[in-house]
Coordinates of C-alpha atoms and ligand atoms in Angstrom, one line a residue:
M1 CA 0.2 -0.1 0.0
I2 CA 1.3 3.8 -1.4
K3 CA 0.1 6.3 1.3
T4 CA 0.7 9.8 -0.5
I5 CA -1.5 11.5 1.9
E6 CA -2.0 11.7 6.1
W7 CA -2.8 13.5 9.0
T8 CA -0.7 12.9 11.5
P9 CA -0.6 12.5 15.5
D10 CA 0.7 16.5 16.3
N11 CA -1.5 18.0 12.9
R12 CA 0.1 18.4 10.5
L13 CA -0.5 17.2 6.4
R14 CA 2.0 14.6 5.4
L15 CA 2.6 14.4 1.8
L16 CA 4.5 12.0 -0.3
D17 CA 6.2 14.1 -2.4
Q18 CA 5.7 13.3 -5.7
T19 CA 8.3 15.7 -7.5
K20 CA 11.1 13.5 -6.4
L21 CA 9.5 10.1 -7.7
P22 CA 11.1 8.2 -8.8
V23 CA 14.6 8.7 -7.4
E24 CA 13.9 9.5 -3.9
E25 CA 10.4 8.0 -1.1
T26 CA 10.5 11.7 0.4
Y27 CA 7.4 12.4 2.8
I28 CA 6.9 16.2 3.7
D29 CA 4.9 17.5 6.9
L30 CA 3.3 20.6 6.4
D31 CA 1.5 22.9 8.4
T32 CA 1.6 26.2 7.2
L33 CA -1.8 27.3 4.1
D34 CA 1.2 28.5 2.3
A35 CA 2.8 25.5 2.3
V36 CA 0.2 23.2 0.9
I37 CA -1.3 26.0 -1.9
E38 CA 2.9 25.3 -2.7
A39 CA 2.9 21.4 -2.8
I40 CA -0.5 22.0 -4.9
Q41 CA 0.8 24.2 -7.3
S42 CA 4.2 22.7 -7.4
L43 CA 2.8 19.5 -7.8
R44 CA 3.7 17.4 -4.8
V45 CA 0.5 16.5 -4.5
R46 CA -1.2 15.7 -7.7
G47 CA -4.3 14.2 -8.8
A48 CA -7.7 15.4 -8.7
P49 CA -9.2 13.8 -5.6
A50 CA -5.4 13.8 -3.9
I51 CA -5.8 17.8 -4.3
G52 CA -9.1 17.2 -3.3
V53 CA -8.2 15.6 0.2
S54 CA -5.6 17.8 0.9
A55 CA -7.1 21.0 0.9
A56 CA -9.7 19.5 2.5
Y57 CA -6.8 18.8 5.3
G58 CA -5.8 22.9 3.8
M59 CA -9.0 24.0 5.4
V60 CA -7.8 22.5 8.8
I61 CA -4.5 24.8 8.7
A62 CA -5.8 27.5 7.5
A63 CA -8.9 27.4 10.1
D64 CA -6.0 26.6 12.9
S65 CA -4.4 29.7 11.6
I66 CA -6.7 32.0 12.6
S67 CA -6.4 34.0 16.2
E68 CA -10.2 36.0 16.0
K69 CA -12.0 34.7 18.2
D70 CA -15.4 35.4 17.7
P71 CA -17.5 33.1 15.2
N72 CA -18.1 35.1 12.8
G73 CA -15.1 37.1 12.3
Y74 CA -13.4 33.5 12.5
L75 CA -15.8 32.1 9.4
S76 CA -15.4 35.0 7.4
R77 CA -11.9 35.0 7.7
L78 CA -11.9 31.0 6.5
R79 CA -13.5 32.2 3.5
Q80 CA -10.7 34.3 2.1
L81 CA -8.7 31.6 3.2
A82 CA -10.5 29.1 1.4
D83 CA -10.5 31.0 -1.7
Q84 CA -6.6 31.4 -1.8
L85 CA -7.1 27.3 -1.6
V86 CA -9.7 27.1 -4.8
A87 CA -7.3 29.7 -6.5
A88 CA -3.8 27.4 -6.5
R89 CA -5.1 25.6 -9.2
P90 CA -7.7 25.9 -11.8
T91 CA -8.3 23.0 -14.0
A92 CA -9.1 19.8 -11.0
V93 CA -12.7 20.5 -9.8
N94 CA -12.5 18.3 -7.0
L95 CA -10.2 20.8 -4.7
S96 CA -12.8 23.4 -5.0
W97 CA -15.7 20.3 -4.6
A98 CA -14.3 19.6 -1.5
V99 CA -13.3 23.1 -0.3
E100 CA -16.9 24.5 -1.1
S101 CA -18.7 21.0 0.8
I102 CA -16.5 22.0 3.8
M103 CA -18.1 25.1 3.9
K104 CA -21.5 24.5 2.9
D105 CA -21.7 22.1 6.5
L106 CA -20.5 24.5 8.4
G107 CA -23.2 27.0 7.5
K108 CA -25.2 24.2 8.7
Q109 CA -24.4 24.4 12.1
T110 CA -24.1 26.5 14.8
F111 CA -21.1 26.9 17.5
N112 CA -20.7 28.2 20.7
S113 CA -16.6 28.9 20.1
T114 CA -14.1 28.9 17.1
S115 CA -12.2 25.7 18.3
E116 CA -15.3 23.9 18.2
I117 CA -15.0 25.0 14.1
G118 CA -11.7 23.5 13.8
S119 CA -12.9 20.3 15.3
F120 CA -15.5 20.0 12.5
I121 CA -13.1 20.6 9.3
L122 CA -11.0 18.6 10.7
E123 CA -13.4 15.3 11.5
R124 CA -15.1 16.8 7.7
A125 CA -11.6 16.1 5.9
K126 CA -11.0 13.3 7.2
T127 CA -14.4 11.8 6.3
I128 CA -13.4 13.4 2.2
H129 CA -10.3 11.0 3.1
A130 CA -11.9 8.1 3.7
D131 CA -14.7 9.0 1.1
D132 CA -11.9 8.9 -1.8
A133 CA -10.6 6.0 -1.0
Q134 CA -14.2 4.1 -0.8
R135 CA -15.1 5.8 -4.1
C136 CA -11.8 4.3 -5.9
D137 CA -12.9 0.8 -4.5
T138 CA -16.3 0.9 -5.7
M139 CA -14.8 2.6 -9.0
A140 CA -12.3 -0.3 -9.1
K141 CA -14.9 -2.4 -8.7
H142 CA -17.7 -1.6 -11.2
G143 CA -14.4 -1.4 -13.7
L144 CA -14.1 -5.1 -14.2
A145 CA -17.1 -5.4 -16.8
V146 CA -15.4 -3.0 -19.7
I147 CA -11.4 -5.9 -18.9
P148 CA -11.9 -8.2 -21.5
K149 CA -9.5 -11.7 -20.5
E150 CA -6.1 -11.1 -21.5
A151 CA -6.5 -7.1 -21.8
R152 CA -4.0 -5.1 -23.6
V153 CA -4.9 -1.6 -22.0
L154 CA -3.2 2.3 -22.4
T155 CA -2.9 4.5 -20.4
H156 CA -1.7 8.4 -20.1
C157 CA -0.4 10.5 -17.4
N158 CA -0.8 8.7 -13.6
T159 CA -4.6 7.7 -11.9
G160 CA -3.2 5.6 -9.4
Y161 CA -2.7 6.1 -5.5
L162 CA -0.4 9.0 -5.8
A163 CA -3.2 11.0 -7.3
T164 CA -5.8 9.5 -4.5
A165 CA -6.4 8.7 -1.6
G166 CA -7.5 4.8 -2.4
I167 CA -6.5 2.7 -5.4
G168 CA -6.8 4.8 -7.9
T169 CA -9.0 5.9 -10.5
A170 CA -7.8 4.7 -14.3
L171 CA -5.0 2.8 -12.2
G172 CA -7.3 1.9 -9.7
V173 CA -9.6 -0.3 -12.5
I174 CA -6.5 -1.5 -13.5
F175 CA -5.1 -2.6 -10.9
H176 CA -8.2 -4.6 -9.8
A177 CA -8.2 -6.2 -13.0
H178 CA -5.0 -7.6 -12.7
E179 CA -5.7 -9.1 -9.1
K180 CA -8.5 -10.6 -11.4
G181 CA -6.4 -12.6 -13.8
R182 CA -7.8 -10.3 -16.4
I183 CA -4.2 -7.1 -17.5
K184 CA -1.9 -8.4 -20.0
M185 CA -0.5 -5.5 -20.4
V186 CA 0.0 -1.7 -19.1
Y187 CA 1.4 0.3 -21.9
T188 CA 1.7 3.5 -19.9
D189 CA 2.3 7.3 -22.0
E190 CA 5.3 8.7 -20.5
T191 CA 3.0 12.1 -20.5
R192 CA 5.2 15.3 -21.6
P193 CA 5.9 16.8 -19.8
L194 CA 6.2 16.7 -16.7
L195 CA 6.7 12.7 -17.9
Q196 CA 3.7 11.5 -14.8
G197 CA 3.2 8.1 -17.1
A198 CA 7.1 7.7 -16.7
R199 CA 7.6 8.7 -13.2
L200 CA 4.7 7.7 -11.8
T201 CA 2.7 5.3 -13.2
T202 CA 5.7 2.6 -14.2
W203 CA 6.7 2.9 -9.9
E204 CA 2.9 2.0 -8.6
C205 CA 2.6 -0.4 -11.8
Q206 CA 6.3 -2.2 -10.2
K207 CA 5.0 -1.5 -6.6
M208 CA 2.2 -3.6 -7.6
G209 CA 3.1 -6.6 -9.9
V210 CA 1.3 -5.3 -13.1
P211 CA 3.4 -6.0 -16.2
H212 CA 3.9 -2.4 -18.4
T213 CA 5.6 -1.4 -20.9
L214 CA 6.5 3.0 -21.4
I215 CA 5.8 4.3 -24.8
S216 CA 6.7 8.2 -25.1
D217 CA 3.4 9.4 -26.2
N218 CA 4.4 9.5 -30.0
M219 CA 3.8 6.0 -30.1
A220 CA 0.2 5.9 -29.1
G221 CA -0.4 5.6 -32.7
A222 CA 2.1 3.5 -34.0
L223 CA 0.7 0.9 -30.8
M224 CA -2.4 1.0 -32.0
R225 CA -2.2 0.5 -35.6
Q226 CA -0.2 -2.8 -34.6
G227 CA -3.9 -4.6 -32.9
M228 CA -1.3 -4.1 -29.6
V229 CA -4.6 -2.2 -27.6
D230 CA -8.2 -3.4 -27.0
L231 CA -8.8 -0.3 -25.1
V232 CA -7.7 3.0 -23.2
I233 CA -8.9 3.9 -19.4
V234 CA -7.3 7.5 -18.1
G235 CA -8.1 9.8 -15.5
S236 CA -10.6 13.5 -15.6
D237 CA -9.9 16.3 -13.5
R238 CA -13.3 17.8 -14.3
I239 CA -16.7 16.7 -15.8
A240 CA -19.1 19.0 -17.7
S241 CA -22.5 17.9 -17.5
D242 CA -22.7 16.6 -21.3
G243 CA -19.7 14.0 -20.4
A244 CA -16.8 16.4 -21.8
A245 CA -13.4 15.5 -20.5
A246 CA -10.5 17.3 -19.2
N247 CA -7.5 15.5 -18.5
K248 CA -3.9 15.4 -18.4
I249 CA -2.5 17.3 -21.9
G250 CA -2.7 14.7 -24.6
T251 CA -5.8 12.4 -23.5
Y252 CA -7.8 14.1 -26.4
S253 CA -4.8 12.7 -28.7
V254 CA -5.2 9.9 -27.9
A255 CA -8.7 9.7 -27.7
V256 CA -8.8 10.7 -31.5
L257 CA -6.2 7.9 -32.2
A258 CA -8.8 5.8 -30.1
H259 CA -12.0 6.2 -32.2
H260 CA -9.8 6.8 -35.5
H261 CA -8.5 2.8 -34.5
Q262 CA -12.1 1.3 -32.9
I263 CA -10.7 1.3 -30.0
P264 CA -12.7 1.7 -26.7
F265 CA -11.7 4.8 -24.5
Y266 CA -13.1 5.0 -21.2
V267 CA -12.6 7.8 -18.2
A268 CA -13.0 6.5 -15.1
A269 CA -13.5 9.4 -11.9
P270 CA -15.4 9.6 -8.7
L271 CA -18.5 11.7 -8.9
S272 CA -16.0 14.9 -7.7
T273 CA -14.9 15.1 -10.3
F274 CA -18.3 15.9 -12.2
D275 CA -18.9 20.1 -12.8
M276 CA -22.7 20.1 -13.2
D277 CA -22.7 23.9 -13.5
I278 CA -21.8 23.3 -16.3
V279 CA -22.8 22.5 -19.3
S280 CA -19.8 21.8 -22.4
G281 CA -16.0 21.3 -21.8
E282 CA -15.6 25.0 -23.7
E283 CA -16.3 26.4 -20.4
I284 CA -13.6 24.3 -18.1
P285 CA -10.6 26.5 -16.6
I286 CA -7.7 25.1 -18.2
E287 CA -4.5 25.9 -16.6
D288 CA -1.2 27.1 -18.2
R289 CA 1.7 26.4 -16.9
H290 CA 5.3 27.4 -17.2
P291 CA 6.9 27.5 -20.5
D292 CA 9.8 25.9 -18.5
E293 CA 8.6 22.7 -18.6
V294 CA 8.7 22.3 -21.6
R295 CA 11.7 23.4 -22.2
K296 CA 13.4 21.2 -19.9
V297 CA 12.7 17.8 -18.6
F298 CA 12.9 16.7 -15.5
G299 CA 13.4 20.7 -14.2
K300 CA 16.9 20.3 -14.8
C301 CA 18.1 19.7 -18.7
L302 CA 17.3 22.4 -21.1
I303 CA 16.0 20.4 -24.5
S304 CA 16.2 24.1 -26.1
S305 CA 17.6 27.6 -26.1
P306 CA 16.4 28.7 -22.9
D307 CA 13.8 31.6 -24.1
T308 CA 11.9 30.0 -27.0
P309 CA 8.4 30.6 -27.0
C310 CA 6.4 27.7 -25.5
W311 CA 2.7 27.0 -24.9
N312 CA 2.3 24.7 -22.3
P313 CA -1.6 24.3 -21.1
A314 CA -1.6 21.6 -18.6
F315 CA -4.8 19.6 -19.4
D316 CA -6.8 19.2 -22.5
V317 CA -10.8 18.0 -22.8
T318 CA -12.0 15.4 -24.5
P319 CA -15.5 16.1 -26.2
P320 CA -17.6 13.3 -25.0
H321 CA -18.4 10.9 -28.8
L322 CA -14.8 10.2 -28.4
I323 CA -16.0 8.5 -24.7
S324 CA -17.2 5.1 -24.5
G325 CA -18.6 4.6 -21.2
I326 CA -17.8 7.3 -17.6
I327 CA -16.6 5.0 -15.0
T328 CA -18.0 6.3 -11.2
E329 CA -18.7 4.5 -8.1
R330 CA -22.6 4.7 -9.4
G331 CA -21.4 2.1 -12.1
L332 CA -20.9 2.6 -15.4
L333 CA -22.0 5.6 -17.5
K334 CA -23.1 4.8 -21.0
P335 CA -23.7 7.0 -23.9
P336 CA -25.3 9.7 -24.6
L337 CA -22.9 10.7 -21.4
V338 CA -25.6 13.7 -21.0
A339 CA -29.0 11.2 -19.6
S340 CA -26.7 9.1 -17.9
I341 CA -24.9 11.4 -16.2
A342 CA -28.3 13.3 -15.1
D343 CA -29.2 10.1 -13.9
A344 CA -26.8 9.3 -12.0
F345 CA -26.6 13.2 -10.3
G346 CA -30.9 12.1 -9.7
G347 CA -31.1 12.5 -5.6
I348 CA -28.3 14.3 -4.6
G349 CA -28.7 16.6 -3.2
Ligands
MRU401 O1 -1.2 17.8 -13.1 P1 -2.1 16.2 -12.4 O2 -0.8 15.9 -12.6 O3 -2.2 16.9 -11.6 O4 -2.5 15.9 -13.3 C1 -3.4 15.0 -13.4 C2 -4.3 14.5 -13.8 O5 -4.8 14.8 -15.2 C3 -5.1 12.4 -14.1 O6 -5.1 12.3 -15.3 C4 -6.1 13.4 -13.3 O7 -6.3 14.1 -12.2 C5 -6.8 12.2 -13.1 S1 -6.5 11.0 -11.4 C6 -7.2 10.4 -11.0

Protein backbone atom coordinates (compact mmCIF):
# COMPACT_ATOMS: atom_id res chain seq x y z
CA MET A 1 0.00 0.00 0.00
CA ILE A 2 1.37 3.41 -0.96
CA LYS A 3 0.44 6.17 1.51
CA THR A 4 0.23 9.42 -0.41
CA ILE A 5 -1.64 11.59 2.10
CA GLU A 6 -1.77 11.33 5.88
CA TRP A 7 -2.93 13.49 8.78
CA THR A 8 -0.33 13.14 11.53
CA PRO A 9 -1.07 12.89 15.29
CA ASP A 10 0.63 16.31 15.74
CA ASN A 11 -1.82 17.89 13.24
CA ARG A 12 0.25 18.16 10.11
CA LEU A 13 -0.46 17.18 6.54
CA ARG A 14 2.07 14.52 5.49
CA LEU A 15 2.52 14.09 1.73
CA LEU A 16 4.69 11.81 -0.33
CA ASP A 17 6.62 14.39 -2.39
CA GLN A 18 5.77 13.30 -5.96
CA THR A 19 8.28 15.68 -7.54
CA LYS A 20 11.05 13.46 -6.15
CA LEU A 21 9.69 10.16 -7.50
CA PRO A 22 10.85 7.69 -8.68
CA VAL A 23 14.35 8.57 -7.47
CA GLU A 24 13.51 9.31 -3.82
CA GLU A 25 10.59 8.40 -1.55
CA THR A 26 10.50 11.54 0.58
CA TYR A 27 7.68 12.69 2.85
CA ILE A 28 7.02 16.32 3.72
CA ASP A 29 5.03 17.57 6.74
CA LEU A 30 3.03 20.75 6.17
CA ASP A 31 1.56 23.03 8.81
CA THR A 32 0.90 26.32 7.00
CA LEU A 33 -1.65 27.15 4.32
CA ASP A 34 1.10 28.65 2.13
CA ALA A 35 2.98 25.35 2.25
CA VAL A 36 -0.17 23.42 1.26
CA ILE A 37 -0.80 25.80 -1.65
CA GLU A 38 2.84 25.51 -2.73
CA ALA A 39 2.64 21.70 -2.59
CA ILE A 40 -0.46 21.71 -4.81
CA GLN A 41 0.97 24.23 -7.29
CA SER A 42 4.33 22.54 -7.64
CA LEU A 43 2.69 19.08 -7.97
CA ARG A 44 4.21 17.63 -4.79
CA VAL A 45 0.67 16.35 -4.45
CA ARG A 46 -1.26 15.97 -7.68
CA GLY A 47 -4.12 14.13 -9.34
CA ALA A 48 -7.62 15.53 -8.95
CA PRO A 49 -8.90 13.45 -5.97
CA ALA A 50 -5.57 13.73 -4.07
CA ILE A 51 -5.64 17.50 -4.55
CA GLY A 52 -9.21 17.56 -3.16
CA VAL A 53 -8.28 15.54 -0.05
CA SER A 54 -5.15 17.66 0.55
CA ALA A 55 -7.24 20.81 0.21
CA ALA A 56 -9.68 19.47 2.83
CA TYR A 57 -6.76 19.13 5.28
CA GLY A 58 -5.55 22.53 4.05
CA MET A 59 -8.82 23.90 5.42
CA VAL A 60 -7.95 22.44 8.85
CA ILE A 61 -4.57 24.16 8.71
CA ALA A 62 -6.17 27.40 7.50
CA ALA A 63 -8.72 27.31 10.34
CA ASP A 64 -5.98 26.70 12.89
CA SER A 65 -4.08 29.79 11.72
CA ILE A 66 -6.97 32.18 12.52
CA SER A 67 -6.58 34.10 15.76
CA GLU A 68 -10.04 35.79 15.63
CA LYS A 69 -12.21 34.52 18.55
CA ASP A 70 -15.62 35.75 17.41
CA PRO A 71 -17.21 32.91 15.32
CA ASN A 72 -18.53 35.32 12.65
CA GLY A 73 -15.19 37.09 12.17
CA TYR A 74 -13.48 33.70 12.21
CA LEU A 75 -15.76 32.38 9.49
CA SER A 76 -15.26 35.40 7.24
CA ARG A 77 -11.45 35.05 7.55
CA LEU A 78 -11.84 31.33 6.80
CA ARG A 79 -13.76 32.24 3.63
CA GLN A 80 -10.80 34.40 2.48
CA LEU A 81 -8.33 31.58 3.13
CA ALA A 82 -10.64 29.07 1.39
CA ASP A 83 -10.60 31.32 -1.71
CA GLN A 84 -6.78 31.31 -1.71
CA LEU A 85 -6.79 27.52 -1.52
CA VAL A 86 -9.34 27.13 -4.33
CA ALA A 87 -7.22 29.37 -6.58
CA ALA A 88 -4.15 27.11 -6.21
CA ARG A 89 -4.95 25.12 -9.36
CA PRO A 90 -7.92 25.88 -11.59
CA THR A 91 -8.78 22.70 -13.51
CA ALA A 92 -9.31 19.87 -10.99
CA VAL A 93 -12.79 20.55 -9.65
CA ASN A 94 -12.19 18.19 -6.70
CA LEU A 95 -10.24 21.06 -5.09
CA SER A 96 -13.16 23.50 -5.00
CA TRP A 97 -15.58 20.62 -4.40
CA ALA A 98 -13.79 19.63 -1.17
CA VAL A 99 -13.35 23.21 0.07
CA GLU A 100 -16.88 24.32 -0.78
CA SER A 101 -18.48 21.21 0.69
CA ILE A 102 -16.73 21.98 4.00
CA MET A 103 -17.83 25.64 3.84
CA LYS A 104 -21.40 24.56 3.02
CA ASP A 105 -21.51 22.10 5.94
CA LEU A 106 -20.12 24.77 8.29
CA GLY A 107 -22.95 27.07 7.24
CA LYS A 108 -25.50 24.46 8.40
CA GLN A 109 -24.12 24.27 11.98
CA THR A 110 -24.06 26.55 15.01
CA PHE A 111 -20.87 26.72 17.05
CA ASN A 112 -20.18 27.98 20.55
CA SER A 113 -16.45 28.44 20.03
CA THR A 114 -13.88 28.64 17.27
CA SER A 115 -12.21 25.45 18.53
CA GLU A 116 -15.48 23.63 17.86
CA ILE A 117 -15.29 24.91 14.26
CA GLY A 118 -11.72 23.60 13.92
CA SER A 119 -12.70 20.15 15.21
CA PHE A 120 -15.68 20.05 12.87
CA ILE A 121 -13.47 20.83 9.84
CA LEU A 122 -10.97 18.11 10.83
CA GLU A 123 -13.77 15.55 11.04
CA ARG A 124 -15.09 16.63 7.61
CA ALA A 125 -11.57 16.38 6.11
CA LYS A 126 -11.13 12.87 7.53
CA THR A 127 -14.49 11.87 6.07
CA ILE A 128 -13.59 13.28 2.62
CA HIS A 129 -10.31 11.32 2.83
CA ALA A 130 -11.95 7.99 3.79
CA ASP A 131 -14.77 8.57 1.34
CA ASP A 132 -12.37 9.01 -1.60
CA ALA A 133 -10.69 5.68 -0.81
CA GLN A 134 -14.12 4.04 -0.73
CA ARG A 135 -15.15 5.63 -4.05
CA CYS A 136 -11.95 4.27 -5.65
CA ASP A 137 -12.70 0.72 -4.47
CA THR A 138 -16.24 0.86 -5.79
CA MET A 139 -15.15 2.34 -9.13
CA ALA A 140 -12.49 -0.36 -9.50
CA LYS A 141 -15.15 -3.07 -9.07
CA HIS A 142 -17.53 -1.45 -11.58
CA GLY A 143 -14.67 -1.02 -14.04
CA LEU A 144 -14.13 -4.77 -14.32
CA ALA A 145 -17.16 -4.89 -16.63
CA VAL A 146 -15.21 -3.15 -19.43
CA ILE A 147 -12.00 -5.20 -19.17
CA PRO A 148 -11.78 -8.23 -21.45
CA LYS A 149 -9.61 -11.28 -20.68
CA GLU A 150 -5.91 -10.84 -21.48
CA ALA A 151 -6.49 -7.09 -21.76
CA ARG A 152 -3.87 -4.80 -23.18
CA VAL A 153 -4.72 -1.38 -21.76
CA LEU A 154 -3.24 1.98 -22.63
CA THR A 155 -3.34 4.77 -20.04
CA HIS A 156 -2.17 8.37 -19.86
CA CYS A 157 -0.73 10.35 -16.94
CA ASN A 158 -1.00 8.93 -13.41
CA THR A 159 -4.26 7.94 -11.77
CA GLY A 160 -3.41 5.45 -9.03
CA TYR A 161 -2.54 5.59 -5.32
CA LEU A 162 -0.50 8.73 -5.92
CA ALA A 163 -3.39 10.61 -7.52
CA THR A 164 -6.13 9.68 -5.01
CA ALA A 165 -6.61 8.66 -1.40
CA GLY A 166 -7.13 5.04 -2.42
CA ILE A 167 -6.35 2.52 -5.15
CA GLY A 168 -6.93 5.11 -7.89
CA THR A 169 -9.35 5.95 -10.68
CA ALA A 170 -8.24 4.57 -14.08
CA LEU A 171 -5.24 2.81 -12.54
CA GLY A 172 -7.50 1.56 -9.72
CA VAL A 173 -9.67 -0.18 -12.32
CA ILE A 174 -6.52 -1.64 -13.90
CA PHE A 175 -5.07 -2.81 -10.54
CA HIS A 176 -8.34 -4.50 -9.60
CA ALA A 177 -8.58 -6.16 -13.03
CA HIS A 178 -5.00 -7.36 -12.57
CA GLU A 179 -5.97 -8.98 -9.25
CA LYS A 180 -8.74 -10.76 -11.16
CA GLY A 181 -6.22 -12.05 -13.73
CA ARG A 182 -7.48 -9.95 -16.63
CA ILE A 183 -4.45 -7.76 -17.45
CA LYS A 184 -1.90 -8.85 -20.03
CA MET A 185 -0.16 -5.48 -20.43
CA VAL A 186 -0.49 -1.85 -19.38
CA TYR A 187 0.96 0.59 -21.88
CA THR A 188 1.93 3.78 -20.09
CA ASP A 189 2.28 7.02 -22.03
CA GLU A 190 5.28 8.92 -20.65
CA THR A 191 3.08 12.04 -20.43
CA ARG A 192 5.16 15.02 -21.47
CA PRO A 193 6.02 17.55 -20.21
CA LEU A 194 6.11 16.48 -16.54
CA LEU A 195 6.37 12.74 -17.16
CA GLN A 196 3.72 11.55 -14.71
CA GLY A 197 3.34 8.35 -16.75
CA ALA A 198 7.06 7.59 -16.89
CA ARG A 199 7.91 8.64 -13.35
CA LEU A 200 4.78 7.71 -11.41
CA THR A 201 2.61 5.18 -13.27
CA THR A 202 5.48 2.81 -14.00
CA TRP A 203 6.58 3.16 -10.33
CA GLU A 204 3.10 2.22 -9.14
CA CYS A 205 2.77 -0.68 -11.62
CA GLN A 206 6.12 -2.01 -10.50
CA LYS A 207 5.09 -1.85 -6.83
CA MET A 208 1.81 -3.60 -7.64
CA GLY A 209 3.46 -6.27 -9.81
CA VAL A 210 1.44 -5.28 -12.89
CA PRO A 211 3.04 -5.98 -16.30
CA HIS A 212 3.73 -2.64 -17.94
CA THR A 213 5.53 -1.09 -20.88
CA LEU A 214 6.51 2.55 -21.08
CA ILE A 215 6.04 4.32 -24.40
CA SER A 216 6.71 7.92 -25.36
CA ASP A 217 3.54 9.84 -26.16
CA ASN A 218 4.16 9.81 -29.92
CA MET A 219 4.18 5.98 -30.02
CA ALA A 220 0.51 5.44 -29.10
CA GLY A 221 -0.75 5.63 -32.71
CA ALA A 222 1.72 3.06 -34.01
CA LEU A 223 0.92 0.76 -31.08
CA MET A 224 -2.80 0.95 -31.85
CA ARG A 225 -2.23 0.44 -35.55
CA GLN A 226 -0.34 -2.78 -34.80
CA GLY A 227 -3.41 -4.07 -32.91
CA MET A 228 -1.65 -4.04 -29.54
CA VAL A 229 -4.24 -2.04 -27.56
CA ASP A 230 -7.65 -3.44 -26.60
CA LEU A 231 -8.90 -0.42 -24.68
CA VAL A 232 -7.86 2.92 -23.20
CA ILE A 233 -8.70 4.03 -19.66
CA VAL A 234 -7.83 7.49 -18.33
CA GLY A 235 -8.84 9.63 -15.36
CA SER A 236 -10.25 13.12 -15.37
CA ASP A 237 -9.86 16.44 -13.57
CA ARG A 238 -13.27 17.86 -14.39
CA ILE A 239 -16.23 16.47 -16.31
CA ALA A 240 -18.94 18.78 -17.65
CA SER A 241 -22.59 17.75 -17.42
CA ASP A 242 -22.52 16.70 -21.11
CA GLY A 243 -19.65 14.25 -20.42
CA ALA A 244 -16.77 16.30 -21.87
CA ALA A 245 -13.76 15.36 -19.76
CA ALA A 246 -10.68 17.44 -19.01
CA ASN A 247 -7.58 15.40 -18.32
CA LYS A 248 -3.81 15.66 -18.65
CA ILE A 249 -2.65 17.27 -21.89
CA GLY A 250 -2.34 14.57 -24.55
CA THR A 251 -5.49 12.71 -23.50
CA TYR A 252 -7.48 14.23 -26.37
CA SER A 253 -4.89 12.99 -28.90
CA VAL A 254 -5.16 9.48 -27.43
CA ALA A 255 -8.98 9.65 -27.66
CA VAL A 256 -8.82 10.69 -31.34
CA LEU A 257 -6.38 7.86 -32.07
CA ALA A 258 -8.58 5.35 -30.22
CA HIS A 259 -11.64 6.51 -32.18
CA HIS A 260 -9.75 6.17 -35.47
CA HIS A 261 -8.68 2.63 -34.60
CA GLN A 262 -12.12 1.69 -33.17
CA ILE A 263 -10.67 1.06 -29.72
CA PRO A 264 -12.95 1.74 -26.70
CA PHE A 265 -11.93 4.81 -24.72
CA TYR A 266 -13.10 4.94 -21.07
CA VAL A 267 -12.82 7.62 -18.40
CA ALA A 268 -12.80 6.59 -14.71
CA ALA A 269 -13.73 9.31 -12.22
CA PRO A 270 -15.67 9.73 -8.97
CA LEU A 271 -18.76 11.96 -8.87
CA SER A 272 -16.62 14.57 -7.05
CA THR A 273 -14.92 15.16 -10.44
CA PHE A 274 -18.16 16.16 -12.18
CA ASP A 275 -19.02 19.84 -12.46
CA MET A 276 -22.77 19.89 -12.89
CA ASP A 277 -22.72 23.71 -13.07
CA ILE A 278 -21.23 23.64 -16.56
CA VAL A 279 -22.86 22.26 -19.67
CA SER A 280 -19.86 21.77 -21.96
CA GLY A 281 -16.12 21.29 -22.06
CA GLU A 282 -15.66 24.83 -23.40
CA GLU A 283 -16.38 26.10 -19.89
CA ILE A 284 -13.64 24.09 -18.18
CA PRO A 285 -10.79 26.37 -17.06
CA ILE A 286 -7.50 25.04 -18.36
CA GLU A 287 -4.37 25.70 -16.33
CA ASP A 288 -1.46 27.26 -18.22
CA ARG A 289 1.89 26.36 -16.70
CA HIS A 290 5.40 27.80 -16.92
CA PRO A 291 7.13 27.44 -20.32
CA ASP A 292 10.25 26.01 -18.64
CA GLU A 293 8.32 22.78 -18.07
CA VAL A 294 8.39 22.32 -21.87
CA ARG A 295 11.90 23.69 -22.37
CA LYS A 296 13.43 21.41 -19.75
CA VAL A 297 13.28 17.75 -18.82
CA PHE A 298 12.76 16.96 -15.14
CA GLY A 299 13.16 20.65 -14.27
CA LYS A 300 16.87 20.54 -15.01
CA CYS A 301 18.08 19.70 -18.47
CA LEU A 302 17.34 22.30 -21.17
CA ILE A 303 16.16 20.75 -24.46
CA SER A 304 15.70 24.03 -26.31
CA SER A 305 17.27 27.44 -26.08
CA PRO A 306 16.25 29.05 -22.77
CA ASP A 307 14.06 31.69 -24.41
CA THR A 308 12.19 29.46 -26.90
CA PRO A 309 8.50 30.48 -26.91
CA CYS A 310 6.32 27.63 -25.59
CA TRP A 311 2.66 26.79 -25.15
CA ASN A 312 2.06 24.76 -21.99
CA PRO A 313 -1.59 23.97 -21.18
CA ALA A 314 -1.65 21.33 -18.41
CA PHE A 315 -4.93 19.76 -19.60
CA ASP A 316 -7.09 19.22 -22.66
CA VAL A 317 -10.74 18.32 -23.07
CA THR A 318 -12.03 15.15 -24.71
CA PRO A 319 -15.51 15.65 -26.18
CA PRO A 320 -18.27 13.20 -25.21
CA HIS A 321 -18.57 11.60 -28.66
CA LEU A 322 -15.06 10.14 -28.24
CA ILE A 323 -15.87 8.58 -24.86
CA SER A 324 -17.23 5.00 -24.75
CA GLY A 325 -18.30 5.28 -21.11
CA ILE A 326 -17.45 6.83 -17.74
CA ILE A 327 -16.70 4.47 -14.84
CA THR A 328 -17.95 5.97 -11.57
CA GLU A 329 -18.80 4.75 -8.08
CA ARG A 330 -22.41 4.70 -9.32
CA GLY A 331 -21.54 2.24 -12.09
CA LEU A 332 -20.66 2.58 -15.77
CA LEU A 333 -22.28 5.64 -17.36
CA LYS A 334 -22.95 4.85 -21.02
CA PRO A 335 -23.69 7.14 -23.96
CA PRO A 336 -25.70 9.27 -24.33
CA LEU A 337 -23.57 10.62 -21.48
CA VAL A 338 -25.66 13.71 -20.86
CA ALA A 339 -28.61 11.51 -19.89
CA SER A 340 -26.69 8.91 -17.88
CA ILE A 341 -24.81 11.63 -15.97
CA ALA A 342 -28.11 13.32 -15.13
CA ASP A 343 -29.42 9.95 -13.88
CA ALA A 344 -26.30 9.35 -11.76
CA PHE A 345 -26.83 12.72 -10.07
CA GLY A 346 -30.57 12.17 -9.66
CA GLY A 347 -31.52 12.18 -6.01
CA ILE A 348 -28.28 13.84 -4.85
CA GLY A 349 -29.18 16.99 -2.91
O1 LIG B 1 -1.25 17.82 -13.40
P1 LIG B 1 -1.62 16.55 -12.67
O2 LIG B 1 -0.50 15.59 -12.54
O3 LIG B 1 -2.32 16.85 -11.36
O4 LIG B 1 -2.71 15.88 -13.62
C1 LIG B 1 -3.34 14.70 -13.19
C2 LIG B 1 -4.22 14.11 -14.21
O5 LIG B 1 -4.43 14.66 -15.27
C3 LIG B 1 -4.94 12.85 -13.84
O6 LIG B 1 -5.13 12.07 -14.98
C4 LIG B 1 -6.29 13.24 -13.26
O7 LIG B 1 -6.15 14.04 -12.12
C5 LIG B 1 -7.16 12.08 -12.98
S1 LIG B 1 -6.77 11.36 -11.52
C6 LIG B 1 -6.93 10.38 -10.65
